[in-house]
Amino acid sequence: MHAGLPKYIPVNLKDIETAGFRDGDEVSLETLTKRGLINPSGRDRKLPLKILGDGELNVKLNFKARAFSASAKEKLEAAGSSLTVLPSRKKWVKPSVAKNLARADEYFAKKRAAASAAETESTSA
């Protein structure tokens, strides 16, 4: 069961504020680990970073994380910080399935194009 397992390593703004970052510093999983704010071990080493909005931030920082809470986004944008949302990992798909999915996408794209062409033809006639 995966229901109770965490999906992110959460870090609050108040923890980042107390860590002593200066204007223009980068806040990422690596920098937080180096400063000792987080200590991912075991399964946590593979988890992405999520910034939560508990607390205030008075410096402009460059954030790189997989996710931001809504309150954290508001507070960081108000403080003038830059937010970079890192892409998630692509789910592995068996090569034969990926090939079939590509064929299906191509097939349905042709169907949609033919249907839209027929629709425009019938409306103009």
Short mmCIF file of N, CA and C in Angstrom, two decimals, residues 7-71:
data_model
loop_
_atom_site.label_atom_id
_atom_site.label_comp_id
_atom_site.label_asym_id
_atom_site.label_seq_id
_atom_site.Cartn_x
_atom_site.Cartn_y
_atom_site.Cartn_z
N LYS A 7 5.23 11.67 -0.42
CA LYS A 7 5.56 11.82 -1.83
C LYS A 7 6.61 12.91 -2.06
N TYR A 8 6.85 13.73 -1.03
CA TYR A 8 7.81 14.83 -1.12
C TYR A 8 8.57 14.95 0.19
N ILE A 9 9.68 15.68 0.13
CA ILE A 9 10.37 16.12 1.34
C ILE A 9 9.89 17.54 1.59
N PRO A 10 9.08 17.76 2.63
CA PRO A 10 8.53 19.10 2.85
C PRO A 10 9.49 20.00 3.63
N VAL A 11 9.55 21.27 3.22
CA VAL A 11 10.35 22.27 3.93
C VAL A 11 9.51 23.54 4.03
N ASN A 12 9.38 24.08 5.24
CA ASN A 12 8.61 25.30 5.46
C ASN A 12 9.47 26.54 5.24
N LEU A 13 8.80 27.64 4.92
CA LEU A 13 9.51 28.91 4.71
C LEU A 13 10.22 29.37 5.98
N LYS A 14 9.62 29.11 7.14
CA LYS A 14 10.26 29.54 8.40
C LYS A 14 11.60 28.84 8.60
N ASP A 15 11.71 27.59 8.16
CA ASP A 15 12.99 26.87 8.27
C ASP A 15 14.03 27.46 7.32
N ILE A 16 13.59 27.86 6.14
CA ILE A 16 14.50 28.47 5.16
C ILE A 16 14.97 29.83 5.67
N GLU A 17 14.06 30.58 6.30
CA GLU A 17 14.40 31.90 6.84
C GLU A 17 15.47 31.78 7.93
N THR A 18 15.34 30.78 8.80
CA THR A 18 16.30 30.62 9.90
C THR A 18 17.63 30.03 9.44
N ALA A 19 17.68 29.49 8.21
CA ALA A 19 18.92 28.87 7.71
C ALA A 19 19.96 29.89 7.30
N GLY A 20 19.57 31.15 7.17
CA GLY A 20 20.54 32.20 6.87
C GLY A 20 20.89 32.35 5.41
N PHE A 21 19.95 32.12 4.52
CA PHE A 21 20.20 32.35 3.10
C PHE A 21 20.26 33.85 2.84
N ARG A 22 21.11 34.25 1.89
CA ARG A 22 21.24 35.67 1.52
C ARG A 22 20.51 35.92 0.21
N ASP A 23 20.33 37.20 -0.12
CA ASP A 23 19.66 37.57 -1.37
C ASP A 23 20.35 36.91 -2.56
N GLY A 24 19.56 36.30 -3.44
CA GLY A 24 20.09 35.70 -4.65
C GLY A 24 20.58 34.27 -4.50
N ASP A 25 20.59 33.73 -3.28
CA ASP A 25 21.03 32.34 -3.09
C ASP A 25 20.02 31.38 -3.70
N GLU A 26 20.52 30.21 -4.07
CA GLU A 26 19.65 29.16 -4.61
C GLU A 26 19.20 28.23 -3.49
N VAL A 27 17.91 27.91 -3.50
CA VAL A 27 17.36 26.96 -2.53
C VAL A 27 16.90 25.74 -3.32
N SER A 28 17.60 24.63 -3.12
CA SER A 28 17.26 23.39 -3.80
C SER A 28 17.48 22.24 -2.82
N LEU A 29 17.19 21.05 -3.27
CA LEU A 29 17.37 19.87 -2.43
C LEU A 29 18.83 19.75 -1.98
N GLU A 30 19.76 20.03 -2.89
CA GLU A 30 21.18 19.90 -2.58
C GLU A 30 21.63 20.95 -1.56
N THR A 31 21.20 22.21 -1.76
CA THR A 31 21.65 23.26 -0.84
C THR A 31 21.05 23.08 0.54
N LEU A 32 19.80 22.61 0.62
CA LEU A 32 19.18 22.37 1.92
C LEU A 32 19.86 21.21 2.65
N THR A 33 20.30 20.21 1.89
CA THR A 33 21.03 19.09 2.50
C THR A 33 22.39 19.56 3.01
N LYS A 34 23.09 20.39 2.22
CA LYS A 34 24.40 20.89 2.64
C LYS A 34 24.31 21.74 3.90
N ARG A 35 23.24 22.51 4.02
CA ARG A 35 23.07 23.37 5.20
C ARG A 35 22.50 22.62 6.39
N GLY A 36 22.12 21.36 6.22
CA GLY A 36 21.64 20.55 7.32
C GLY A 36 20.17 20.73 7.65
N LEU A 37 19.40 21.38 6.79
CA LEU A 37 17.98 21.54 7.04
C LEU A 37 17.23 20.23 6.86
N ILE A 38 17.67 19.44 5.90
CA ILE A 38 17.06 18.13 5.69
C ILE A 38 18.17 17.10 5.65
N ASN A 39 17.82 15.88 6.02
CA ASN A 39 18.77 14.79 6.01
C ASN A 39 18.10 13.57 5.40
N PRO A 40 17.93 13.58 4.08
CA PRO A 40 17.23 12.46 3.46
C PRO A 40 18.07 11.19 3.51
N SER A 41 17.45 10.12 3.98
CA SER A 41 18.14 8.85 4.02
C SER A 41 17.15 7.76 3.64
N GLY A 42 17.65 6.66 3.18
CA GLY A 42 16.78 5.56 2.80
C GLY A 42 15.91 5.94 1.62
N ARG A 43 14.61 5.70 1.76
CA ARG A 43 13.66 5.98 0.70
C ARG A 43 13.57 7.47 0.40
N ASP A 44 13.78 8.31 1.41
CA ASP A 44 13.67 9.76 1.25
C ASP A 44 14.67 10.34 0.26
N ARG A 45 15.78 9.65 0.02
CA ARG A 45 16.79 10.17 -0.91
C ARG A 45 16.25 10.33 -2.32
N LYS A 46 15.23 9.56 -2.67
CA LYS A 46 14.67 9.61 -4.02
C LYS A 46 13.49 10.56 -4.12
N LEU A 47 13.06 11.14 -3.00
CA LEU A 47 11.89 12.01 -3.02
C LEU A 47 12.25 13.42 -3.45
N PRO A 48 11.35 14.09 -4.15
CA PRO A 48 11.58 15.49 -4.55
C PRO A 48 11.23 16.45 -3.42
N LEU A 49 11.60 17.70 -3.61
CA LEU A 49 11.41 18.75 -2.62
C LEU A 49 10.08 19.47 -2.84
N LYS A 50 9.38 19.77 -1.73
CA LYS A 50 8.17 20.59 -1.79
C LYS A 50 8.31 21.71 -0.77
N ILE A 51 8.09 22.95 -1.22
CA ILE A 51 8.18 24.12 -0.35
C ILE A 51 6.78 24.42 0.18
N LEU A 52 6.67 24.50 1.51
CA LEU A 52 5.39 24.80 2.16
C LEU A 52 5.40 26.23 2.67
N GLY A 53 4.22 26.81 2.86
CA GLY A 53 4.09 28.23 3.15
C GLY A 53 4.00 28.63 4.60
N ASP A 54 4.39 27.78 5.54
CA ASP A 54 4.33 28.14 6.96
C ASP A 54 5.51 29.05 7.29
N GLY A 55 5.23 30.28 7.68
CA GLY A 55 6.28 31.25 8.00
C GLY A 55 6.35 32.35 6.97
N GLU A 56 7.31 33.24 7.15
CA GLU A 56 7.50 34.38 6.25
C GLU A 56 8.93 34.36 5.72
N LEU A 57 9.12 34.99 4.57
CA LEU A 57 10.44 35.07 3.97
C LEU A 57 10.68 36.51 3.54
N ASN A 58 11.80 37.09 3.96
CA ASN A 58 12.07 38.50 3.68
C ASN A 58 13.21 38.72 2.69
N VAL A 59 13.78 37.65 2.14
CA VAL A 59 14.88 37.79 1.18
C VAL A 59 14.46 37.20 -0.16
N LYS A 60 15.09 37.71 -1.23
CA LYS A 60 14.81 37.20 -2.57
C LYS A 60 15.73 36.02 -2.85
N LEU A 61 15.14 34.86 -3.05
CA LEU A 61 15.91 33.65 -3.30
C LEU A 61 15.48 33.01 -4.61
N ASN A 62 16.30 32.12 -5.11
CA ASN A 62 15.98 31.36 -6.32
C ASN A 62 15.63 29.94 -5.89
N PHE A 63 14.37 29.58 -6.01
CA PHE A 63 13.89 28.28 -5.56
C PHE A 63 13.82 27.30 -6.72
N LYS A 64 14.31 26.09 -6.47
CA LYS A 64 14.19 24.99 -7.43
C LYS A 64 13.61 23.81 -6.67
N ALA A 65 12.34 23.50 -6.97
CA ALA A 65 11.66 22.40 -6.29
C ALA A 65 10.66 21.77 -7.24
N ARG A 66 10.22 20.58 -6.90
CA ARG A 66 9.23 19.90 -7.73
C ARG A 66 7.84 20.46 -7.49
N ALA A 67 7.57 20.94 -6.25
CA ALA A 67 6.22 21.44 -5.95
C ALA A 67 6.29 22.56 -4.93
N PHE A 68 5.30 23.45 -5.01
CA PHE A 68 5.14 24.55 -4.08
C PHE A 68 3.69 24.56 -3.62
N SER A 69 3.45 24.78 -2.33
CA SER A 69 2.07 24.92 -1.89
C SER A 69 1.55 26.27 -2.37
N ALA A 70 0.23 26.43 -2.39
CA ALA A 70 -0.37 27.67 -2.89
C ALA A 70 0.05 28.85 -2.03
N SER A 71 0.07 28.67 -0.71
CA SER A 71 0.46 29.78 0.17
C SER A 71 1.94 30.12 0.01
#
